[in-house]
mmCIF file of C-alpha atoms in Angstrom:
data_model
loop_
_atom_site.group_PDB
_atom_site.id
_atom_site.type_symbol
_atom_site.label_atom_id
_atom_site.label_comp_id
_atom_site.label_asym_id
_atom_site.label_seq_id
_atom_site.Cartn_x
_atom_site.Cartn_y
_atom_site.Cartn_z
ATOM 1 C CA MET A 494 0.000 0.000 0.000
ATOM 2 C CA ARG A 495 2.902 2.388 0.709
ATOM 3 C CA VAL A 496 3.917 2.374 -2.953
ATOM 4 C CA ARG A 497 0.370 3.209 -4.045
ATOM 5 C CA ILE A 498 0.126 6.053 -1.539
ATOM 6 C CA PHE A 499 3.453 7.462 -2.606
ATOM 7 C CA GLY A 500 2.376 7.215 -6.244
ATOM 8 C CA LEU A 501 -0.812 9.100 -5.439
ATOM 9 C CA LEU A 502 0.940 11.893 -3.623
ATOM 10 C CA SER A 503 4.386 12.209 -5.102
ATOM 11 C CA ALA A 504 3.549 15.400 -6.985
ATOM 12 C CA LEU A 505 1.383 16.943 -4.289
ATOM 13 C CA ALA A 506 4.148 19.329 -3.438
ATOM 14 C CA LEU A 507 1.251 21.607 -4.345
ATOM 15 C CA LEU A 508 2.820 24.845 -5.441
ATOM 16 C CA VAL A 509 1.765 28.456 -5.804
ATOM 17 C CA LEU A 510 -0.704 30.989 -4.394
ATOM 18 C CA GLY A 511 -2.845 34.044 -5.459
ATOM 19 C CA SER A 512 -5.207 36.884 -4.404
ATOM 20 C CA VAL A 513 -8.862 37.889 -4.661
ATOM 21 C CA PRO A 514 -10.803 40.379 -2.567
ATOM 22 C CA VAL A 515 -12.750 39.238 0.478
ATOM 23 C CA SER A 516 -16.317 40.417 -0.088
ATOM 24 C CA ALA A 517 -19.891 39.330 0.464
ATOM 25 C CA THR A 518 -22.415 38.570 -2.229
ATOM 26 C CA SER A 519 -25.313 40.812 -3.139
ATOM 27 C CA GLU A 520 -27.428 38.597 -0.859
ATOM 28 C CA GLY A 521 -24.987 39.127 2.014
ATOM 29 C CA HIS A 522 -23.936 35.471 2.117
ATOM 30 C CA SER A 523 -20.467 34.046 1.572
ATOM 31 C CA TYR A 524 -18.607 30.772 1.141
ATOM 32 C CA LEU A 525 -15.203 30.064 2.699
ATOM 33 C CA ALA A 526 -12.951 27.540 0.935
ATOM 34 C CA LEU A 527 -10.070 26.004 2.891
ATOM 35 C CA GLY A 528 -7.307 23.523 2.121
ATOM 36 C CA ASP A 529 -4.470 22.872 -0.325
ATOM 37 C CA SER A 530 -3.674 23.144 -4.043
ATOM 38 C CA VAL A 531 -6.686 21.124 -5.201
ATOM 39 C CA PRO A 532 -9.258 23.735 -4.127
ATOM 40 C CA PHE A 533 -6.724 26.437 -4.965
ATOM 41 C CA GLY A 534 -6.896 25.296 -8.594
ATOM 42 C CA PHE A 535 -3.171 24.957 -9.093
ATOM 43 C CA SER A 536 -1.787 24.089 -12.520
ATOM 44 C CA PRO A 537 1.936 23.622 -13.266
ATOM 45 C CA LEU A 538 1.297 25.101 -16.716
ATOM 46 C CA LYS A 539 0.245 28.545 -15.479
ATOM 47 C CA ASN A 540 2.097 31.598 -14.211
ATOM 48 C CA PRO A 541 2.063 31.600 -10.397
ATOM 49 C CA THR A 542 2.559 35.356 -10.090
ATOM 50 C CA ASN A 543 -1.109 35.943 -10.963
ATOM 51 C CA ALA A 544 -3.567 34.135 -8.722
ATOM 52 C CA ALA A 545 -6.392 34.784 -11.159
ATOM 53 C CA ASN A 546 -4.769 32.164 -13.408
ATOM 54 C CA PHE A 547 -5.918 29.454 -10.993
ATOM 55 C CA ILE A 548 -9.555 28.392 -10.775
ATOM 56 C CA GLY A 549 -10.433 25.639 -8.327
ATOM 57 C CA TYR A 550 -13.626 23.791 -7.578
ATOM 58 C CA PRO A 551 -14.721 26.476 -5.047
ATOM 59 C CA GLU A 552 -15.103 29.020 -7.845
ATOM 60 C CA ILE A 553 -17.296 26.607 -9.811
ATOM 61 C CA VAL A 554 -19.377 25.782 -6.725
ATOM 62 C CA ALA A 555 -19.813 29.506 -6.074
ATOM 63 C CA GLN A 556 -21.012 30.102 -9.630
ATOM 64 C CA ARG A 557 -23.528 27.277 -9.442
ATOM 65 C CA LEU A 558 -24.870 28.396 -6.062
ATOM 66 C CA ASN A 559 -24.787 32.120 -6.854
ATOM 67 C CA ILE A 560 -22.659 32.845 -3.811
ATOM 68 C CA GLU A 561 -19.353 34.667 -3.314
ATOM 69 C CA ASP A 562 -16.421 32.390 -2.509
ATOM 70 C CA VAL A 563 -13.485 33.471 -0.379
ATOM 71 C CA ASN A 564 -10.703 31.055 -1.297
ATOM 72 C CA ALA A 565 -8.162 30.952 1.550
ATOM 73 C CA THR A 566 -6.411 27.792 0.348
ATOM 74 C CA CYS A 567 -2.645 27.417 0.204
ATOM 75 C CA PRO A 568 -0.816 25.020 -2.148
ATOM 76 C CA GLY A 569 1.374 22.679 -0.156
ATOM 77 C CA GLU A 570 -0.626 23.145 3.052
ATOM 78 C CA ALA A 571 -0.414 20.264 5.523
ATOM 79 C CA THR A 572 -2.654 19.854 8.545
ATOM 80 C CA GLY A 573 0.107 20.911 10.945
ATOM 81 C CA GLY A 574 0.943 24.035 8.965
ATOM 82 C CA PHE A 575 -2.764 24.866 8.746
ATOM 83 C CA LEU A 576 -2.746 25.200 12.541
ATOM 84 C CA SER A 577 0.707 26.630 13.257
ATOM 85 C CA LEU A 578 3.342 28.634 11.405
ATOM 86 C CA THR A 579 5.883 26.176 12.841
ATOM 87 C CA GLY A 580 3.786 23.076 12.154
ATOM 88 C CA THR A 581 4.607 20.384 9.614
ATOM 89 C CA ASP A 582 4.537 21.940 6.145
ATOM 90 C CA ASN A 583 5.118 20.746 2.632
ATOM 91 C CA VAL A 584 5.701 23.823 0.456
ATOM 92 C CA CYS A 585 2.950 26.209 1.520
ATOM 93 C CA ARG A 586 5.112 28.564 3.578
ATOM 94 C CA PRO A 587 7.932 29.050 1.055
ATOM 95 C CA TYR A 588 5.541 29.470 -1.845
ATOM 96 C CA ARG A 589 3.244 31.896 -0.086
ATOM 97 C CA SER A 590 6.322 34.003 0.620
ATOM 98 C CA ALA A 591 7.084 34.057 -3.102
ATOM 99 C CA PHE A 592 3.637 34.218 -4.723
ATOM 100 C CA PRO A 593 0.243 35.680 -3.833
ATOM 101 C CA LEU A 594 -2.580 33.659 -2.340
ATOM 102 C CA HIS A 595 -6.154 34.122 -3.526
ATOM 103 C CA VAL A 596 -6.625 35.868 -0.166
ATOM 104 C CA SER A 597 -3.811 37.731 1.567
ATOM 105 C CA TYR A 598 -3.119 36.884 5.217
ATOM 106 C CA SER A 599 0.049 36.751 7.299
ATOM 107 C CA GLY A 600 -0.892 34.140 9.895
ATOM 108 C CA THR A 601 -2.155 30.591 9.662
ATOM 109 C CA GLN A 602 -5.050 29.404 7.556
ATOM 110 C CA ILE A 603 -6.991 28.483 10.710
ATOM 111 C CA ALA A 604 -6.469 31.977 12.149
ATOM 112 C CA PHE A 605 -7.794 33.526 8.957
ATOM 113 C CA ALA A 606 -10.729 31.105 8.839
ATOM 114 C CA THR A 607 -11.875 31.649 12.405
ATOM 115 C CA ALA A 608 -11.483 35.428 12.182
ATOM 116 C CA TYR A 609 -13.415 35.463 8.915
ATOM 117 C CA LEU A 610 -16.281 33.395 10.287
ATOM 118 C CA LYS A 611 -16.578 35.579 13.381
ATOM 119 C CA SER A 612 -16.708 38.757 11.287
ATOM 120 C CA HIS A 613 -18.974 37.328 8.553
ATOM 121 C CA PRO A 614 -21.937 35.813 10.397
ATOM 122 C CA ARG A 615 -23.906 35.273 7.177
ATOM 123 C CA THR A 616 -21.376 32.763 5.861
ATOM 124 C CA ARG A 617 -23.368 29.746 4.712
ATOM 125 C CA LEU A 618 -20.760 27.265 3.436
ATOM 126 C CA VAL A 619 -17.254 26.085 4.337
ATOM 127 C CA THR A 620 -15.416 23.470 2.281
ATOM 128 C CA LEU A 621 -12.192 21.708 3.226
ATOM 129 C CA THR A 622 -9.763 19.503 1.278
ATOM 130 C CA LEU A 623 -6.661 18.764 3.353
ATOM 131 C CA GLY A 624 -4.238 15.971 4.282
ATOM 132 C CA ALA A 625 -2.388 14.966 1.111
ATOM 133 C CA ASN A 626 0.635 17.046 1.992
ATOM 134 C CA ASP A 627 1.037 15.327 5.354
ATOM 135 C CA VAL A 628 1.747 12.076 3.525
ATOM 136 C CA PHE A 629 3.883 13.742 0.887
ATOM 137 C CA ARG A 630 5.974 15.392 3.631
ATOM 138 C CA PHE A 631 6.361 11.951 5.199
ATOM 139 C CA GLN A 632 7.591 10.570 1.887
ATOM 140 C CA LYS A 633 10.187 13.316 1.477
ATOM 141 C CA ASP A 634 11.353 12.987 5.081
ATOM 142 C CA CYS A 635 11.807 9.227 4.740
ATOM 143 C CA ALA A 636 13.722 9.705 1.493
ATOM 144 C CA ALA A 637 16.145 11.913 3.454
ATOM 145 C CA GLY A 638 16.580 9.424 6.292
ATOM 146 C CA ALA A 639 14.723 7.102 8.634
ATOM 147 C CA ASP A 640 15.106 9.553 11.535
ATOM 148 C CA VAL A 641 14.217 12.705 9.604
ATOM 149 C CA GLY A 642 11.125 14.797 10.362
ATOM 150 C CA THR A 643 7.887 12.813 10.339
ATOM 151 C CA CYS A 644 9.418 9.568 9.061
ATOM 152 C CA PRO A 645 9.727 7.955 12.522
ATOM 153 C CA LEU A 646 5.930 8.240 12.895
ATOM 154 C CA GLY A 647 5.285 5.690 10.169
ATOM 155 C CA LEU A 648 2.205 5.878 7.960
ATOM 156 C CA GLY A 649 -0.057 4.961 10.862
ATOM 157 C CA GLY A 650 1.357 7.754 12.980
ATOM 158 C CA VAL A 651 0.958 10.250 10.154
ATOM 159 C CA ALA A 652 -2.679 9.231 9.715
ATOM 160 C CA ALA A 653 -3.285 9.596 13.454
ATOM 161 C CA THR A 654 -1.718 13.075 13.396
ATOM 162 C CA MET A 655 -3.843 14.041 10.415
ATOM 163 C CA LEU A 656 -6.980 12.929 12.237
ATOM 164 C CA ALA A 657 -6.064 14.831 15.401
ATOM 165 C CA ASN A 658 -5.293 18.004 13.437
ATOM 166 C CA LEU A 659 -8.430 17.778 11.315
ATOM 167 C CA ASN A 660 -10.505 17.342 14.463
ATOM 168 C CA THR A 661 -8.851 20.446 15.900
ATOM 169 C CA ILE A 662 -9.516 22.397 12.698
ATOM 170 C CA LEU A 663 -13.194 21.474 12.457
ATOM 171 C CA GLY A 664 -13.643 21.985 16.198
ATOM 172 C CA ALA A 665 -12.182 25.479 15.934
ATOM 173 C CA ILE A 666 -14.522 26.310 13.046
ATOM 174 C CA ARG A 667 -17.541 25.203 15.072
ATOM 175 C CA ALA A 668 -16.227 27.039 18.158
ATOM 176 C CA THR A 669 -16.641 30.357 16.315
ATOM 177 C CA GLY A 670 -20.405 29.808 16.532
ATOM 178 C CA TYR A 671 -20.628 28.899 12.868
ATOM 179 C CA LYS A 672 -23.699 26.730 12.323
ATOM 180 C CA GLY A 673 -23.712 26.594 8.535
ATOM 181 C CA LEU A 674 -22.733 23.737 6.280
ATOM 182 C CA ILE A 675 -19.219 22.286 6.303
ATOM 183 C CA VAL A 676 -18.368 19.996 3.389
ATOM 184 C CA ALA A 677 -15.217 17.868 3.455
ATOM 185 C CA VAL A 678 -14.208 17.196 -0.158
ATOM 186 C CA THR A 679 -12.154 14.023 -0.375
ATOM 187 C CA TYR A 680 -9.389 13.189 -2.852
ATOM 188 C CA TYR A 681 -9.727 11.382 -6.170
ATOM 189 C CA ALA A 682 -7.436 8.608 -7.425
ATOM 190 C CA LEU A 683 -4.720 8.844 -10.042
ATOM 191 C CA ASP A 684 -5.498 5.289 -11.174
ATOM 192 C CA TYR A 685 -8.869 3.668 -10.532
ATOM 193 C CA SER A 686 -7.498 0.178 -10.989
ATOM 194 C CA ASP A 687 -6.261 0.493 -7.372
ATOM 195 C CA VAL A 688 -7.816 3.115 -5.111
ATOM 196 C CA SER A 689 -6.350 1.804 -1.832
ATOM 197 C CA GLY A 690 -4.017 4.773 -1.455
ATOM 198 C CA SER A 691 -6.854 7.253 -1.857
ATOM 199 C CA VAL A 692 -9.030 5.325 0.587
ATOM 200 C CA PHE A 693 -6.227 5.477 3.158
ATOM 201 C CA LEU A 694 -5.654 9.176 2.530
ATOM 202 C CA ASN A 695 -9.333 10.090 2.796
ATOM 203 C CA GLY A 696 -9.899 8.143 6.020
ATOM 204 C CA PRO A 697 -8.879 10.873 8.501
ATOM 205 C CA MET A 698 -10.858 13.563 6.666
ATOM 206 C CA ILE A 699 -13.994 11.402 6.614
ATOM 207 C CA ALA A 700 -13.669 10.486 10.302
ATOM 208 C CA ALA A 701 -13.153 14.099 11.376
ATOM 209 C CA ALA A 702 -16.059 15.285 9.229
ATOM 210 C CA GLN A 703 -18.380 12.713 10.775
ATOM 211 C CA ALA A 704 -17.289 13.732 14.279
ATOM 212 C CA HIS A 705 -18.149 17.392 13.667
ATOM 213 C CA GLY A 706 -21.382 17.166 11.750
ATOM 214 C CA ALA A 707 -19.815 17.945 8.381
ATOM 215 C CA LEU A 708 -21.010 16.603 5.049
ATOM 216 C CA ILE A 709 -18.704 14.540 2.835
ATOM 217 C CA ALA A 710 -18.430 15.171 -0.899
ATOM 218 C CA ASP A 711 -16.905 11.997 -2.307
ATOM 219 C CA GLY A 712 -14.121 13.132 -4.631
ATOM 220 C CA LEU A 713 -13.045 9.533 -5.193
ATOM 221 C CA ALA A 714 -16.485 8.559 -6.513
ATOM 222 C CA ALA A 715 -16.798 11.807 -8.482
ATOM 223 C CA TRP A 716 -14.201 10.652 -11.005
ATOM 224 C CA SER A 717 -14.906 6.930 -11.008
ATOM 225 C CA SER A 718 -17.289 6.721 -13.953
ATOM 226 C CA THR A 719 -15.161 8.985 -16.141
ATOM 227 C CA ALA A 720 -11.962 7.097 -15.332
ATOM 228 C CA SER A 721 -13.824 3.803 -15.892
ATOM 229 C CA GLY A 722 -11.517 1.788 -13.675
ATOM 230 C CA GLY A 723 -8.355 3.045 -15.354
ATOM 231 C CA SER A 724 -5.984 5.995 -15.505
ATOM 232 C CA SER A 725 -7.275 9.448 -14.575
ATOM 233 C CA CYS A 726 -4.561 10.817 -16.851
ATOM 234 C CA VAL A 727 -5.845 8.931 -19.889
ATOM 235 C CA ALA A 728 -9.379 10.046 -18.995
ATOM 236 C CA HIS A 729 -8.229 13.701 -19.169
ATOM 237 C CA LEU A 730 -9.014 14.302 -15.501
ATOM 238 C CA LEU A 731 -5.412 15.247 -14.678
ATOM 239 C CA ILE A 732 -3.296 17.990 -16.265
ATOM 240 C CA GLN A 733 -1.050 16.559 -18.977
ATOM 241 C CA ILE A 734 2.579 17.658 -18.740
ATOM 242 C CA GLY A 735 4.205 15.271 -21.226
ATOM 243 C CA THR A 736 3.599 13.026 -24.210
ATOM 244 C CA SER A 737 5.148 9.804 -25.577
ATOM 245 C CA PRO A 738 4.449 8.456 -23.047
ATOM 246 C CA GLN A 739 1.549 10.489 -21.722
ATOM 247 C CA VAL A 740 2.480 11.987 -18.356
ATOM 248 C CA CYS A 741 0.165 13.935 -16.064
ATOM 249 C CA ASP A 742 0.501 16.120 -13.013
ATOM 250 C CA VAL A 743 -1.649 15.231 -9.979
ATOM 251 C CA HIS A 744 -3.859 18.323 -10.246
ATOM 252 C CA PRO A 745 -7.290 18.304 -11.900
ATOM 253 C CA THR A 746 -8.040 19.544 -15.379
ATOM 254 C CA PRO A 747 -11.135 21.745 -15.751
ATOM 255 C CA LEU A 748 -13.080 18.516 -16.334
ATOM 256 C CA GLY A 749 -11.784 16.972 -13.122
ATOM 257 C CA ARG A 750 -12.323 20.207 -11.204
ATOM 258 C CA ASP A 751 -15.903 20.520 -12.414
ATOM 259 C CA LEU A 752 -16.692 16.947 -11.379
ATOM 260 C CA LEU A 753 -15.498 17.793 -7.852
ATOM 261 C CA ALA A 754 -17.706 20.899 -7.874
ATOM 262 C CA THR A 755 -20.658 18.781 -8.977
ATOM 263 C CA ALA A 756 -20.020 16.418 -6.063
ATOM 264 C CA VAL A 757 -20.113 19.356 -3.635
ATOM 265 C CA VAL A 758 -23.353 20.779 -5.025
ATOM 266 C CA ARG A 759 -25.044 17.370 -5.079
ATOM 267 C CA THR A 760 -23.927 16.654 -1.524
ATOM 268 C CA ILE A 761 -25.434 19.923 -0.336
ATOM 269 C CA ALA A 762 -28.691 19.269 -2.188
ATOM 270 C CA ALA A 763 -28.910 15.730 -0.816
ATOM 271 C CA SER A 764 -28.682 17.091 2.740
ATOM 272 C CA CYS A 765 -31.970 18.962 2.166
ATOM 273 C CA PRO A 766 -34.137 16.631 0.074
ATOM 274 C CA ALA A 767 -37.032 19.093 -0.056
ATOM 275 C CA ALA A 768 -34.891 21.962 -1.319
ATOM 276 C CA SER A 769 -32.330 22.773 -3.994
ATOM 277 C CA ALA A 770 -28.691 23.207 -3.037
ATOM 278 C CA ILE A 771 -29.247 26.980 -2.971
ATOM 279 C CA GLY A 772 -32.330 26.519 -0.840
ATOM 280 C CA CYS A 773 -30.371 24.296 1.527
ATOM 281 C CA LEU A 774 -27.783 27.036 2.019
ATOM 282 C CA ASP A 775 -30.564 29.501 2.792
ATOM 283 C CA ARG A 776 -31.774 27.207 5.554
ATOM 284 C CA SER A 777 -28.338 26.814 7.135
ATOM 285 C CA GLY A 778 -26.513 29.197 9.424
ATOM 286 C CA ARG A 779 -27.146 31.013 12.620
#
């Protein structure tokens, strides 16, 4: 299983960051997106000095729900770095020092999130995709030496740390008084002939979401029919970076991104069977 997990995450060094204004919609509602390079919309083919080049699933969800998204994600963010500026990080901190985020902030992502929720009481949706960089950091540490960084924890220890940190993150969001919807968006697979690595990776996020009353948008299932049991690269769900042979990055194409957005919207709608996804948001909150 370790090989499959490493294969899934080996490119989730998750680069780059950008900037968009923090503002409310005309209806006074807002949507806060949290996590790593997947919701950030990172592409290795685009210029990182302009955050507007990157469009993640939160922007598509916002369009479909007619709500303003505030995308506070950071490529390379790990669960430890999400909570502390000295916590375990992949490449979020160095890249945010070099390139702009979608939203500018100097502290941690959790500090921004909790401050935002306290000052924007009409926020109706929070999404979170986080954890891949914990495992990728583990891989890099172990490549440097058995006693380096997080390597002594082993995969089980890394998963336990992820779960503890994700519980802290979701607990802190709820502690602000936020009563709206939280949707944990899980990871897809690079190859659907063996999804064991993705199942392992998504486990802590699913467990933490269930413990804090959050919904789960199944990113793994979102791509399954399109990938048809094979390569997500061949199915054009991952960004192609080479040919002969075909080589892909781990980040979604617009097709892959939009399928994740669809999973989010459908998950929200399913939580309120008598209402649309937009209607469900209107019912949530304080």
